[in-house]
Amino acid sequence: MEASLNPHPVAVFDSGLGGLTVLRALQARLPQEDFFYFADTRFLPYGDRPEAFIRERGVLIAEALARRGAKALVIACNTATAAAAESIRAATSLPIVALEPGVKPAAALTRSGVIGVMATTRTLHSERFQRLVGEHAGQHRVLAQTCPGLA
């Protein structure tokens, strides 16, 4: 992260390269914006790491991106959102947009009353995920499958 960023880009952060799909969607919808993508590939996958580690990495990365002029941060990683979004929000003044598993839209769209979720172990065991299920899918059957090794 030694290189200077373009003046005031929107930073997109993921543990790996999966967030590139988020970046592409943002570029398509916001063509006037400059973006910077940070993949924390040195420490992927996040899904099997302790929550405290993910929280510390997330805050460290967000602070570094803020110092380099990012005007907002998109956390393009469900695991980083589950483990670190609140800590990142507390540590920086950047506006934060954080991805979450699509429990709410899945609950609205299911015809069978069953929702399938594949995610990292850390995401599925997080309080944030449990809260999403309770708030939006409590009346549905949720089949949650952990995917060890998923970034």
Coordinates of C-alpha atoms in Angstrom, one line a residue:
M1 CA 0.0 0.0 0.0
E2 CA 2.9 2.3 -0.6
A3 CA 1.5 3.9 -3.8
S4 CA -0.6 7.0 -3.5
L5 CA -4.2 6.7 -4.3
N6 CA -6.1 8.9 -6.7
P7 CA -7.6 11.9 -4.9
H8 CA -10.5 10.8 -2.8
P9 CA -11.4 7.4 -4.3
V10 CA -13.9 5.0 -2.9
A11 CA -11.9 2.1 -1.3
V12 CA -13.2 -1.5 -1.6
F13 CA -11.7 -4.0 0.7
D14 CA -11.8 -7.8 0.8
S15 CA -9.7 -10.6 2.1
G16 CA -9.2 -11.9 -1.4
L17 CA -10.4 -11.4 -4.9
G18 CA -14.1 -12.2 -4.6
G19 CA -14.9 -8.5 -3.9
L20 CA -13.8 -7.7 -7.5
T21 CA -17.4 -8.5 -8.4
V22 CA -18.5 -5.8 -6.0
L23 CA -16.0 -3.4 -7.5
R24 CA -17.2 -4.1 -11.0
A25 CA -20.8 -3.5 -10.0
L26 CA -19.8 -0.2 -8.3
Q27 CA -17.9 0.9 -11.3
A28 CA -20.9 0.2 -13.6
R29 CA -23.3 2.1 -11.3
L30 CA -20.9 5.0 -10.4
P31 CA -18.8 5.6 -13.5
Q32 CA -17.9 9.1 -12.2
E33 CA -16.1 7.7 -9.2
D34 CA -12.5 6.6 -8.8
F35 CA -12.0 3.3 -6.9
F36 CA -9.2 1.6 -5.1
Y37 CA -9.3 -2.2 -4.4
F38 CA -7.4 -3.7 -1.5
A39 CA -7.2 -7.5 -1.3
D40 CA -5.6 -8.7 2.0
T41 CA -4.3 -11.8 0.3
R42 CA -1.4 -12.2 2.7
F43 CA -3.9 -13.2 5.4
L44 CA -6.6 -15.0 3.4
P45 CA -8.8 -16.8 4.1
Y46 CA -10.4 -14.8 6.9
G47 CA -13.1 -17.4 7.4
D48 CA -11.1 -19.6 9.7
R49 CA -9.3 -16.9 11.6
P50 CA -10.1 -15.6 15.1
E51 CA -12.6 -12.7 15.2
A52 CA -10.0 -10.5 17.1
F53 CA -7.5 -11.0 14.2
I54 CA -10.1 -10.0 11.6
R55 CA -11.2 -7.0 13.6
E56 CA -7.5 -5.8 14.0
R57 CA -6.8 -6.3 10.3
G58 CA -10.0 -4.5 9.3
V59 CA -9.2 -1.5 11.5
L60 CA -5.6 -1.4 10.3
I61 CA -6.6 -1.5 6.7
A62 CA -9.4 1.1 7.1
E63 CA -7.1 3.5 8.9
A64 CA -4.4 3.1 6.2
L65 CA -7.0 3.7 3.4
A66 CA -8.3 6.8 5.2
R67 CA -4.8 8.2 5.6
R68 CA -4.3 7.8 1.8
G69 CA -7.4 9.8 1.0
A70 CA -10.3 7.3 0.6
K71 CA -13.6 9.1 0.9
A72 CA -15.6 6.0 1.8
L73 CA -14.9 2.3 2.4
V74 CA -16.9 -0.7 1.0
I75 CA -16.3 -3.9 3.0
A76 CA -16.8 -6.4 0.2
C77 CA -16.3 -9.4 2.5
N78 CA -19.1 -11.0 4.6
T79 CA -16.6 -12.3 7.1
A80 CA -14.9 -8.9 7.6
T81 CA -18.4 -7.3 8.0
A82 CA -19.4 -9.9 10.6
A83 CA -16.2 -9.6 12.6
A84 CA -15.1 -6.1 12.1
A85 CA -17.6 -3.6 10.7
E86 CA -18.6 -2.1 14.0
S87 CA -14.9 -1.7 15.1
I88 CA -14.0 -0.1 11.7
R89 CA -16.9 2.3 12.1
A90 CA -15.7 3.2 15.6
A91 CA -12.1 3.7 14.5
T92 CA -12.5 5.9 11.4
S93 CA -14.7 8.7 10.2
L94 CA -15.1 7.2 6.8
P95 CA -18.6 6.3 5.6
I96 CA -18.7 2.5 5.6
V97 CA -20.8 0.3 3.4
A98 CA -20.6 -3.4 4.5
L99 CA -21.8 -6.5 2.7
E100 CA -23.9 -9.0 4.5
P101 CA -25.3 -12.4 3.6
G102 CA -28.5 -12.0 1.6
V103 CA -30.8 -13.3 4.3
K104 CA -33.3 -10.5 4.0
P105 CA -33.8 -10.8 0.2
A106 CA -33.8 -14.6 0.3
A107 CA -36.5 -14.5 3.0
A108 CA -38.6 -12.2 0.8
L109 CA -38.2 -14.3 -2.3
T110 CA -38.4 -17.9 -1.1
R111 CA -41.5 -19.8 -2.1
S112 CA -40.6 -23.0 -0.2
G113 CA -39.9 -21.3 3.1
V114 CA -36.3 -22.7 2.9
I115 CA -33.2 -20.5 2.6
G116 CA -29.8 -21.9 1.9
V117 CA -26.7 -20.0 3.0
M118 CA -23.1 -21.0 2.2
A119 CA -20.5 -18.9 4.0
T120 CA -17.4 -19.0 6.1
T121 CA -17.4 -20.6 9.5
R122 CA -16.7 -17.2 11.1
T123 CA -19.7 -15.5 9.3
L124 CA -22.2 -18.2 10.1
H125 CA -21.2 -18.3 13.8
S126 CA -21.3 -14.5 14.2
E127 CA -23.8 -12.6 16.2
R128 CA -24.4 -10.4 13.2
F129 CA -25.6 -13.4 11.1
Q130 CA -27.7 -14.8 13.9
R131 CA -29.3 -11.4 14.2
L132 CA -30.0 -11.2 10.5
V133 CA -31.7 -14.6 10.6
G134 CA -33.8 -13.7 13.6
E135 CA -34.9 -10.4 12.2
H136 CA -35.6 -11.4 8.6
A137 CA -35.9 -15.2 8.4
G138 CA -37.3 -16.4 11.8
Q139 CA -40.3 -18.0 10.2
H140 CA -38.2 -19.8 7.5
R141 CA -36.0 -22.9 7.7
V142 CA -32.4 -21.7 7.2
L143 CA -29.9 -24.3 6.0
A144 CA -26.5 -22.8 6.8
Q145 CA -23.5 -24.6 5.4
T146 CA -20.0 -23.7 6.6
C147 CA -17.3 -23.6 3.9
P148 CA -13.9 -24.0 5.6
G149 CA -11.2 -22.3 3.6
L150 CA -13.5 -19.8 2.0
A151 CA -11.9 -16.4 1.9

